[in-house]
Amino acid sequence: MELNMVMAIVNRDRHEMMEDIIHGLKLPLAMTMYARGTAQDEHLSLYGLAATEKALVFTVADGEQTKKLMRAAKLRMFVDIPGNGIMMSVPLKSVGGGRTMAYLTDNMNMNSDKPSMDFSHELIYVILNEGCSDMVMAAARPAGATGGTVLSGKGTGARESEKFLGISLASEKDVVLIVAESSKKAAIMKAIVKEAGPGTDAGAICFSLPVSGVEGLRRLSAEEAAEAAADAEAPEA
């Protein structure tokens, strides 16, 4: 059975609407975490994003439920229009225990269907020292990142991480989530490690997860991107 962790990043004042959609589809799990955006001014006109207070809402759904959830979010929240949020589905490889599987799938019979392994986007997950998200995004944007979402947390890393990486995970941390096209993922991660990785104030480490579906990211054509860049560089009248 195909199972996905479906995540929605929306403005904080809209998270209850997303939760209502999840509950309306009778999905058993809905978790919400508060976050903040990282979009810079020059990206606002391109993608309709703003550095506002955000919420990350996620649930677990099978393949058909994932389609219904994204379709409902399009109809009620217009997430397919840039500026109204981002939704993505990350395929789950395994679930811990039969009871957990029964809870997440409402006791549905499992089948042998395999999810597609053709991923056009990936979710870059960056763990960094608290307060250094601007440093990470300054490295990521020139490599192709269009924005990110910041979560706050606390590490519980082992002492070995300090010995080998020169950073302490057992302290206040930020997590930056960046949804990127697969073709740009390697360059973005390389730039983060080079400019904001271990040995820097950010001390960032990163990895990526496959995204099997995404909504809310508009793909600009080369002509549109060139026009937007020219407008951004044009002097004010």
Short mmCIF file of C-alpha atoms in Angstrom, two decimals:
data_model
loop_
_atom_site.label_atom_id
_atom_site.label_comp_id
_atom_site.label_asym_id
_atom_site.label_seq_id
_atom_site.Cartn_x
_atom_site.Cartn_y
_atom_site.Cartn_z
CA MET A 1 0.00 0.00 0.00
CA GLU A 2 1.23 3.46 -0.88
CA LEU A 3 1.41 5.70 2.18
CA ASN A 4 2.47 9.34 2.19
CA MET A 5 3.21 11.96 4.78
CA VAL A 6 1.28 14.90 3.32
CA MET A 7 2.51 18.29 4.48
CA ALA A 8 0.95 21.71 3.97
CA ILE A 9 2.77 24.95 4.73
CA VAL A 10 0.23 27.77 5.02
CA ASN A 11 -0.14 31.16 6.66
CA ARG A 12 -0.76 30.63 10.35
CA ASP A 13 -4.26 32.08 10.26
CA ARG A 14 -5.31 29.39 7.74
CA HIS A 15 -4.12 26.24 9.50
CA GLU A 16 -7.55 25.48 10.99
CA MET A 17 -9.02 25.36 7.49
CA MET A 18 -6.43 22.77 6.49
CA GLU A 19 -7.15 20.77 9.63
CA ASP A 20 -10.87 20.84 8.80
CA ILE A 21 -10.14 19.43 5.34
CA ILE A 22 -8.08 16.61 6.86
CA HIS A 23 -10.79 15.76 9.40
CA GLY A 24 -13.47 16.00 6.71
CA LEU A 25 -11.71 13.22 4.80
CA LYS A 26 -11.69 11.18 8.05
CA LEU A 27 -7.91 10.92 8.15
CA PRO A 28 -6.96 9.83 11.68
CA LEU A 29 -3.90 12.02 12.14
CA ALA A 30 -3.48 15.79 11.92
CA MET A 31 -0.48 17.53 13.47
CA THR A 32 0.28 21.26 13.38
CA MET A 33 3.58 23.00 14.11
CA TYR A 34 4.19 26.72 14.03
CA ALA A 35 6.87 28.03 11.71
CA ARG A 36 7.98 31.13 9.85
CA GLY A 37 8.79 31.89 6.23
CA THR A 38 12.13 33.02 4.81
CA ALA A 39 11.17 34.69 1.52
CA GLN A 40 13.11 37.83 0.66
CA ASP A 41 11.57 40.94 -0.87
CA GLU A 42 12.86 40.22 -4.37
CA HIS A 43 11.02 36.92 -4.38
CA LEU A 44 7.65 38.30 -3.37
CA SER A 45 6.77 39.49 -6.88
CA LEU A 46 8.00 36.24 -8.42
CA TYR A 47 6.26 33.72 -6.21
CA GLY A 48 3.71 35.63 -4.17
CA LEU A 49 5.41 34.54 -0.95
CA ALA A 50 5.98 36.61 2.16
CA ALA A 51 8.13 36.18 5.25
CA THR A 52 5.04 35.74 7.44
CA GLU A 53 4.12 33.53 10.35
CA LYS A 54 3.49 30.02 9.00
CA ALA A 55 2.02 26.71 10.12
CA LEU A 56 3.12 23.26 9.02
CA VAL A 57 0.17 20.86 9.01
CA PHE A 58 0.76 17.21 8.19
CA THR A 59 -1.09 13.94 8.05
CA VAL A 60 -0.61 10.41 6.71
CA ALA A 61 -2.71 9.25 3.76
CA ASP A 62 -2.73 6.49 1.18
CA GLY A 63 -2.39 7.25 -2.52
CA GLU A 64 -6.10 7.88 -3.19
CA GLN A 65 -6.57 9.90 -0.01
CA THR A 66 -3.55 12.01 -0.93
CA LYS A 67 -5.17 12.91 -4.24
CA LYS A 68 -8.46 13.77 -2.51
CA LEU A 69 -6.68 15.89 0.09
CA MET A 70 -4.74 17.89 -2.45
CA ARG A 71 -7.84 18.30 -4.60
CA ALA A 72 -9.87 19.56 -1.63
CA ALA A 73 -7.08 21.99 -0.66
CA LYS A 74 -7.10 23.36 -4.21
CA LEU A 75 -10.85 23.90 -4.16
CA ARG A 76 -11.11 25.41 -0.68
CA MET A 77 -7.72 27.03 -0.15
CA PHE A 78 -6.42 27.52 -3.71
CA VAL A 79 -3.04 26.04 -2.80
CA ASP A 80 -2.28 25.50 -6.48
CA ILE A 81 -2.03 29.29 -6.82
CA PRO A 82 1.35 30.63 -5.60
CA GLY A 83 1.05 32.61 -2.39
CA ASN A 84 -1.69 30.44 -0.86
CA GLY A 85 0.63 27.82 0.56
CA ILE A 86 2.62 24.77 -0.48
CA MET A 87 1.55 21.15 -0.25
CA MET A 88 3.74 18.11 -0.77
CA SER A 89 3.59 14.37 -0.26
CA VAL A 90 6.59 12.39 0.96
CA PRO A 91 6.33 8.59 0.50
CA LEU A 92 6.74 6.51 3.65
CA LYS A 93 8.92 3.43 3.43
CA SER A 94 7.81 1.69 6.62
CA VAL A 95 5.50 2.02 9.63
CA GLY A 96 6.34 0.88 13.13
CA GLY A 97 3.99 -1.96 14.03
CA GLY A 98 0.72 -3.50 12.91
CA ARG A 99 -1.41 -1.42 15.27
CA THR A 100 0.08 1.78 13.93
CA MET A 101 -0.58 0.66 10.37
CA ALA A 102 -4.16 -0.24 11.25
CA TYR A 103 -4.66 3.17 12.87
CA LEU A 104 -3.21 5.11 9.95
CA THR A 105 -5.10 3.10 7.31
CA ASP A 106 -8.38 2.58 9.19
CA ASN A 107 -7.85 -1.20 9.01
CA MET A 108 -7.84 -1.24 5.22
CA ASN A 109 -6.43 -4.32 3.53
CA MET A 110 -2.91 -3.77 2.30
CA ASN A 111 -2.04 -4.42 -1.32
CA SER A 112 1.22 -4.77 -3.20
CA ASP A 113 0.96 -1.51 -5.16
CA LYS A 114 4.28 0.28 -5.35
CA PRO A 115 4.55 4.08 -5.49
CA SER A 116 6.21 5.72 -8.46
CA MET A 117 9.91 6.41 -7.94
CA ASP A 118 10.01 9.26 -10.44
CA PHE A 119 10.37 12.36 -8.28
CA SER A 120 10.44 15.82 -9.84
CA HIS A 121 10.95 17.56 -6.48
CA GLU A 122 12.75 16.86 -3.22
CA LEU A 123 12.45 18.22 0.29
CA ILE A 124 15.78 19.49 1.61
CA TYR A 125 15.87 19.21 5.40
CA VAL A 126 18.49 21.44 7.06
CA ILE A 127 19.36 21.34 10.78
CA LEU A 128 21.25 24.43 11.93
CA ASN A 129 22.10 26.55 14.92
CA GLU A 130 19.27 28.73 16.17
CA GLY A 131 19.04 32.15 14.54
CA CYS A 132 21.15 31.31 11.47
CA SER A 133 18.41 30.59 8.94
CA ASP A 134 19.24 33.77 6.98
CA MET A 135 22.79 32.47 6.53
CA VAL A 136 21.49 29.16 5.18
CA MET A 137 19.05 30.82 2.79
CA ALA A 138 21.71 33.28 1.60
CA ALA A 139 23.71 30.24 0.50
CA ALA A 140 20.74 28.32 -0.90
CA ARG A 141 19.05 31.01 -3.00
CA PRO A 142 21.86 31.61 -5.54
CA ALA A 143 21.93 27.83 -6.08
CA GLY A 144 18.24 27.73 -7.00
CA ALA A 145 16.18 27.74 -3.79
CA THR A 146 13.13 30.01 -3.97
CA GLY A 147 12.30 30.08 -0.26
CA GLY A 148 12.11 28.03 2.87
CA THR A 149 10.20 27.44 6.08
CA VAL A 150 11.81 27.58 9.52
CA LEU A 151 10.86 25.35 12.47
CA SER A 152 12.32 25.60 15.97
CA GLY A 153 13.56 22.65 17.98
CA LYS A 154 16.12 21.28 20.42
CA GLY A 155 18.74 18.70 19.55
CA THR A 156 19.63 15.57 21.51
CA GLY A 157 22.76 14.59 19.60
CA ALA A 158 25.51 12.39 20.97
CA ARG A 159 28.93 13.72 21.92
CA GLU A 160 30.44 12.00 18.89
CA SER A 161 28.80 14.63 16.69
CA GLU A 162 30.94 17.32 18.35
CA LYS A 163 34.08 15.25 17.85
CA PHE A 164 33.60 14.57 14.15
CA LEU A 165 31.52 17.53 12.95
CA GLY A 166 32.67 20.23 15.36
CA ILE A 167 29.05 21.09 16.20
CA SER A 168 26.77 20.32 19.11
CA LEU A 169 23.34 18.93 18.26
CA ALA A 170 22.28 19.03 21.92
CA SER A 171 21.29 22.70 21.88
CA GLU A 172 18.62 25.01 20.53
CA LYS A 173 18.21 24.39 16.81
CA ASP A 174 16.30 25.61 13.79
CA VAL A 175 15.15 23.40 10.96
CA VAL A 176 14.82 24.87 7.46
CA LEU A 177 12.62 23.05 4.96
CA ILE A 178 13.27 23.80 1.28
CA VAL A 179 11.21 22.29 -1.54
CA ALA A 180 13.36 22.19 -4.67
CA GLU A 181 13.33 20.72 -8.13
CA SER A 182 15.32 17.49 -8.18
CA SER A 183 17.67 18.90 -10.80
CA LYS A 184 18.63 21.73 -8.41
CA LYS A 185 18.80 19.73 -5.19
CA ALA A 186 22.49 18.79 -5.35
CA ALA A 187 23.63 22.36 -6.08
CA ILE A 188 21.53 23.77 -3.22
CA MET A 189 22.82 21.23 -0.71
CA LYS A 190 26.41 21.76 -1.85
CA ALA A 191 26.06 25.53 -1.43
CA ILE A 192 24.57 25.15 2.07
CA VAL A 193 27.39 22.86 3.20
CA LYS A 194 30.03 25.17 1.70
CA GLU A 195 28.68 28.49 2.97
CA ALA A 196 26.78 27.51 6.13
CA GLY A 197 27.91 23.99 7.02
CA PRO A 198 30.04 22.58 9.87
CA GLY A 199 32.73 25.03 10.87
CA THR A 200 30.51 28.08 10.29
CA ASP A 201 28.24 29.92 12.72
CA ALA A 202 25.24 28.10 11.25
CA GLY A 203 26.86 24.66 11.59
CA ALA A 204 24.25 23.27 9.20
CA ILE A 205 23.85 19.65 8.20
CA CYS A 206 21.32 18.66 5.55
CA PHE A 207 19.71 15.74 3.76
CA SER A 208 16.86 15.33 1.29
CA LEU A 209 13.62 13.38 1.04
CA PRO A 210 11.74 12.49 -2.15
CA VAL A 211 8.53 14.40 -2.89
CA SER A 212 6.00 12.40 -4.89
CA GLY A 213 3.58 15.30 -5.37
CA VAL A 214 3.66 19.05 -4.89
CA GLU A 215 1.27 21.99 -5.26
CA GLY A 216 1.81 25.72 -4.91
CA LEU A 217 5.14 26.06 -6.71
CA ARG A 218 4.76 27.84 -10.00
CA ARG A 219 7.39 27.04 -12.61
CA LEU A 220 8.47 30.23 -14.36
CA SER A 221 9.44 29.96 -18.01
CA ALA A 222 12.90 31.18 -18.98
CA GLU A 223 11.33 34.23 -20.63
CA GLU A 224 9.23 35.08 -17.56
CA ALA A 225 12.22 34.63 -15.26
CA ALA A 226 14.36 36.95 -17.42
CA GLU A 227 11.63 39.58 -17.46
CA ALA A 228 11.15 39.36 -13.71
CA ALA A 229 14.90 39.68 -13.07
CA ALA A 230 15.08 42.72 -15.36
CA ASP A 231 12.17 44.34 -13.53
CA ALA A 232 13.83 43.72 -10.18
CA GLU A 233 17.08 45.35 -11.35
CA ALA A 234 15.43 48.35 -13.03
CA PRO A 235 15.93 51.65 -11.16
CA GLU A 236 12.88 53.26 -9.62
CA ALA A 237 11.34 56.13 -11.55
#
